[in-house]
Coordinates of C-alpha atoms in Angstrom, one line a residue:
X173 CA 17.7 9.5 1.5
X174 CA 18.4 7.2 -1.5
X175 CA 22.1 6.9 -0.8
X176 CA 21.7 4.5 2.2
X177 CA 19.5 1.9 0.4
X178 CA 21.8 2.2 -2.6
X179 CA 24.8 1.3 -0.5
X180 CA 23.0 -1.5 1.3
X181 CA 21.5 -2.7 -1.9
X182 CA 24.9 -3.0 -3.6
X183 CA 26.4 -4.7 -0.6
X184 CA 23.6 -7.2 -0.3
X185 CA 23.5 -8.1 -4.0
X186 CA 26.4 -10.6 -3.7
X187 CA 25.1 -11.8 -0.3
X188 CA 21.6 -12.6 -1.7
X189 CA 22.4 -13.6 -5.2
X190 CA 26.0 -14.7 -5.1
X191 CA 28.7 -13.5 -7.5
X192 CA 27.1 -15.0 -10.6
X193 CA 24.7 -13.2 -12.8
X194 CA 22.0 -15.7 -12.3
X195 CA 18.5 -14.4 -11.9
X196 CA 17.1 -14.0 -8.4
X197 CA 13.9 -15.7 -7.3
X198 CA 10.8 -13.7 -6.5
X199 CA 11.3 -14.5 -2.8
X200 CA 14.8 -13.1 -2.9
X201 CA 13.6 -9.8 -4.5
X202 CA 10.8 -9.4 -2.0
X203 CA 13.0 -10.2 1.0
X204 CA 15.6 -7.8 -0.2
X205 CA 13.1 -5.0 -0.3
X206 CA 12.2 -5.6 3.3
X207 CA 15.9 -5.8 4.2
X208 CA 17.0 -2.6 2.5
X209 CA 14.0 -0.6 3.7
X210 CA 14.6 -1.4 7.4
X211 CA 14.5 -5.1 8.1
X212 CA 11.8 -7.4 9.5
X213 CA 12.7 -6.7 13.1
X214 CA 12.1 -3.0 12.6
X215 CA 8.9 -3.6 10.8
X216 CA 7.6 -5.9 13.6
X217 CA 8.0 -3.1 16.1
X218 CA 5.4 -0.9 14.3
X219 CA 1.9 -1.6 15.4
X220 CA 0.3 1.5 14.1
X221 CA 1.0 4.0 11.2
X222 CA -0.3 7.5 10.7
X223 CA 0.3 9.4 7.4
X224 CA -0.9 13.0 7.0
X225 CA -0.6 14.9 3.8
X226 CA -2.3 15.9 0.6
X227 CA -3.8 14.6 -2.6
X228 CA -3.8 16.5 -5.9
X229 CA -5.7 15.6 -9.1
X230 CA -3.3 16.7 -11.8
X231 CA -4.7 18.9 -14.5
X232 CA -7.9 19.7 -12.6
X233 CA -6.7 22.2 -10.1
X234 CA -8.0 20.0 -7.2
X235 CA -6.0 19.6 -4.1
X236 CA -7.1 18.6 -0.6
X237 CA -6.1 17.0 2.7
X238 CA -5.5 13.3 3.0
X239 CA -5.1 11.2 6.2
X240 CA -4.3 7.5 6.4
X241 CA -4.2 5.3 9.6
X242 CA -3.4 1.6 9.8
X243 CA -3.2 -0.7 12.8
X244 CA -2.4 -4.3 13.5
X245 CA -5.5 -6.5 13.2
X246 CA -6.4 -5.4 9.6
X247 CA -7.7 -2.1 10.9
X248 CA -7.5 1.1 8.8
X249 CA -9.1 4.4 8.1
X250 CA -8.5 6.8 5.2
X251 CA -10.1 10.1 4.5
X252 CA -9.6 12.5 1.6
X253 CA -11.3 15.9 1.5
X254 CA -11.2 17.4 -2.0
X255 CA -12.8 20.9 -2.6
X256 CA -15.7 20.6 -5.1
X257 CA -15.7 16.8 -4.7
X258 CA -16.2 16.3 -1.0
X259 CA -15.1 13.9 1.6
X260 CA -14.2 10.3 0.6
X261 CA -13.7 7.8 3.4
X262 CA -12.9 4.1 3.6
X263 CA -11.9 1.8 6.5
X264 CA -12.1 -1.4 8.4
X265 CA -12.6 -2.4 12.0
X266 CA -10.8 -5.7 11.3
X267 CA -13.9 -7.5 10.1
X268 CA -16.2 -5.1 8.1
X269 CA -14.6 -3.2 5.2
X270 CA -16.4 -0.2 4.0
X271 CA -16.3 3.1 2.1
X272 CA -18.3 6.3 1.9
X273 CA -18.1 8.2 -1.4
X274 CA -20.4 10.4 -3.6
X275 CA -22.1 7.1 -4.4
X276 CA -23.1 6.7 -0.7
X277 CA -22.0 4.2 2.0
X278 CA -21.1 0.7 1.0
X279 CA -19.7 -2.5 2.6
X280 CA -17.0 -4.2 0.5
X281 CA -17.2 -7.9 -0.2
X282 CA -15.4 -10.6 -2.1
X283 CA -12.0 -9.9 -3.6
X284 CA -12.3 -6.2 -2.9
X285 CA -12.6 -6.9 0.9
X286 CA -9.9 -9.6 0.8
X287 CA -7.3 -7.3 -0.9
X288 CA -8.0 -4.5 1.6
X289 CA -7.3 -6.6 4.7
X290 CA -5.4 -9.7 3.7
X291 CA -2.2 -8.5 5.5
X292 CA -3.1 -8.2 9.2
X293 CA -0.1 -6.1 10.4
X294 CA 0.0 -2.3 10.2
X295 CA 3.0 -2.5 7.9
X296 CA 1.7 -5.2 5.6
X297 CA 0.8 -2.8 2.8
X298 CA 4.4 -1.7 2.6
X299 CA 5.8 -5.2 2.2
X300 CA 3.0 -7.7 1.8
X301 CA 5.0 -10.1 -0.4
X302 CA 7.6 -10.7 2.3
X303 CA 6.0 -9.6 5.6
X304 CA 2.7 -11.5 5.3
X305 CA 2.8 -13.5 2.0
X306 CA 0.9 -16.6 3.0
X307 CA -2.2 -14.6 4.0
X308 CA -2.4 -12.7 0.8
X309 CA -0.8 -14.6 -2.1
X310 CA -0.9 -18.1 -3.6
X311 CA 2.1 -17.5 -5.9
X312 CA 5.0 -15.2 -6.5
X313 CA 7.0 -15.4 -9.7
X314 CA 10.1 -13.6 -11.1
X315 CA 9.2 -12.3 -14.5
X316 CA 12.5 -10.8 -15.8
X317 CA 13.9 -7.3 -16.0
X318 CA 12.3 -4.2 -17.4
X319 CA 13.3 -0.5 -17.5
X320 CA 11.0 1.7 -15.4
X321 CA 11.5 5.4 -15.6
X322 CA 15.1 4.9 -16.8
X323 CA 15.9 2.4 -14.1
X324 CA 16.5 -1.3 -14.5
X325 CA 14.0 -3.2 -12.4
X326 CA 13.1 -6.7 -11.5
X327 CA 9.5 -7.6 -12.3
X328 CA 7.6 -9.7 -9.8
X329 CA 4.1 -11.1 -10.5
X330 CA 2.1 -11.8 -7.4
X331 CA -1.1 -13.9 -7.6
X332 CA -3.5 -13.1 -4.7
X333 CA -5.8 -15.8 -3.3
X334 CA -8.6 -13.6 -4.4
X335 CA -8.5 -11.1 -7.3
X336 CA -6.3 -10.6 -10.3
X337 CA -2.4 -10.9 -10.5
X338 CA -0.4 -7.9 -9.4
X339 CA 2.8 -6.7 -11.0
X340 CA 5.6 -5.1 -8.8
X341 CA 8.8 -3.6 -10.1
X342 CA 11.9 -3.4 -7.8
X343 CA 14.9 -1.3 -8.7
X344 CA 17.8 -3.7 -9.4
X345 CA 20.4 -1.3 -7.9
X346 CA 18.7 -0.4 -4.7
X347 CA 16.1 -3.2 -4.1
X348 CA 13.4 -0.6 -3.5
X349 CA 9.9 -0.8 -5.0
X350 CA 9.4 1.6 -7.9
X351 CA 6.0 0.8 -9.3
X352 CA 2.9 -1.5 -8.8
X353 CA 0.3 -2.4 -11.4
X354 CA -3.0 -4.1 -10.4
X355 CA -6.6 -4.6 -11.3
X356 CA -8.6 -3.3 -8.4
X357 CA -12.2 -4.5 -7.9
X358 CA -14.5 -1.6 -7.0
X359 CA -18.1 -0.4 -7.0
X360 CA -17.5 0.7 -10.6
X361 CA -16.1 -2.7 -11.6
X362 CA -12.5 -3.7 -12.2
X363 CA -10.2 -0.7 -12.4
X364 CA -6.6 -0.8 -13.7
X365 CA -4.3 1.1 -11.3
X366 CA -0.7 2.0 -11.5
X367 CA 1.1 3.2 -8.3
X368 CA 4.4 4.9 -8.7
X369 CA 6.7 5.6 -5.7
X370 CA 8.3 9.0 -6.2
X371 CA 10.2 9.4 -2.9
X372 CA 11.2 7.4 0.2
X373 CA 12.1 8.9 3.5
X374 CA 13.8 7.3 6.4
X375 CA 11.6 7.4 9.5
X376 CA 12.7 5.6 12.7
X377 CA 14.8 3.2 10.7
X378 CA 12.2 2.4 8.0
X379 CA 12.4 3.8 4.5
X380 CA 8.8 4.8 3.9
X381 CA 7.2 5.9 0.6
X382 CA 6.1 9.5 1.2
X383 CA 5.4 10.7 -2.3
X384 CA 3.4 8.6 -4.7
X385 CA 1.5 9.0 -8.0
X386 CA -1.6 6.9 -8.7
X387 CA -2.6 6.5 -12.3
X388 CA -6.2 5.4 -12.9
X389 CA -7.4 5.7 -16.4
X390 CA -7.2 9.4 -17.4
X391 CA -6.8 10.5 -13.7
X392 CA -3.4 11.2 -12.3
X393 CA -3.4 11.7 -8.5
X394 CA -0.3 12.9 -6.6
X395 CA -0.1 12.0 -2.9
X396 CA 2.4 13.6 -0.5
X397 CA 2.9 12.7 3.2
X398 CA 5.2 15.1 5.0
X399 CA 4.1 13.7 8.3
X400 CA 4.5 10.0 9.1
X401 CA 4.3 8.7 12.7
X402 CA 4.6 5.2 14.1
X403 CA 2.8 3.8 17.2
X404 CA 1.0 7.1 17.8
X405 CA -1.8 7.0 20.4
X406 CA -5.1 7.3 18.5
X407 CA -8.7 7.9 19.7
X408 CA -10.4 4.7 20.8
X409 CA -13.1 5.0 18.1
X410 CA -10.7 5.7 15.2
X411 CA -11.5 2.4 13.5
X412 CA -15.2 2.1 14.7
X413 CA -17.8 1.7 12.0
X414 CA -19.7 4.9 11.0
X415 CA -23.3 4.8 12.1
X416 CA -24.7 4.2 8.5
X417 CA -22.3 1.3 8.0
X418 CA -23.2 -0.1 11.4
X419 CA -26.9 0.1 10.4
X420 CA -26.1 -1.9 7.3
X421 CA -24.3 -4.5 9.3
X422 CA -27.2 -4.8 11.8
X423 CA -29.7 -5.1 9.0
X424 CA -27.7 -7.9 7.4
X425 CA -27.5 -9.8 10.7
X426 CA -31.2 -9.4 11.2
X427 CA -32.1 -11.1 7.9
X428 CA -33.7 -14.5 8.4

């Protein structure tokens, strides 16, 4: 599944960057990623994404079910059920962004909320820099070349309108995203996170990341999604606020 983007990537390098060895702009690198992974027209047809799979915490013998749903309008719902840890949920109805963890239910605000829903389309998360850049980022900069897992990559630094700059690494040969580094605001403060894309799979014309590794401090979490569906009909209440979150929203509205 890596052969197709490699061929497209090699063919498009001259088209995008010319025959010279001049460095590309950040916009060119980001646009190339969307092009080699399916193209803007293919992305635009996708209004809803379902990803079903597993999450494993490496070294702790913990592995459980993980489900992710995203829909146009900044709506999403993610649930992870890990034995011995319990169910972890987070989501958005397009306005209120929330999570439910071992720490209890919580409504996200500020930069944490912004980063969760700044891209309004279902596919924004998989190409925010090119698909919906104006709603998320104030600046995108090309920051040179680096070797990532033995592959030469272009480094792009994206500055969100809220939150800390995010580093993205795109393989020079294929144009595909290899790694993302960010500082994620959370209930526990700012948390450095590295996300590594381990495998892409072509699904209805789109190359989707289906195996990822998330590094967060000493924790290494491997995520695998053997089932990915586009535009699947979902229950009407899929993105509705949980009762305890709705109570918090109502209580906030009732304040004088």
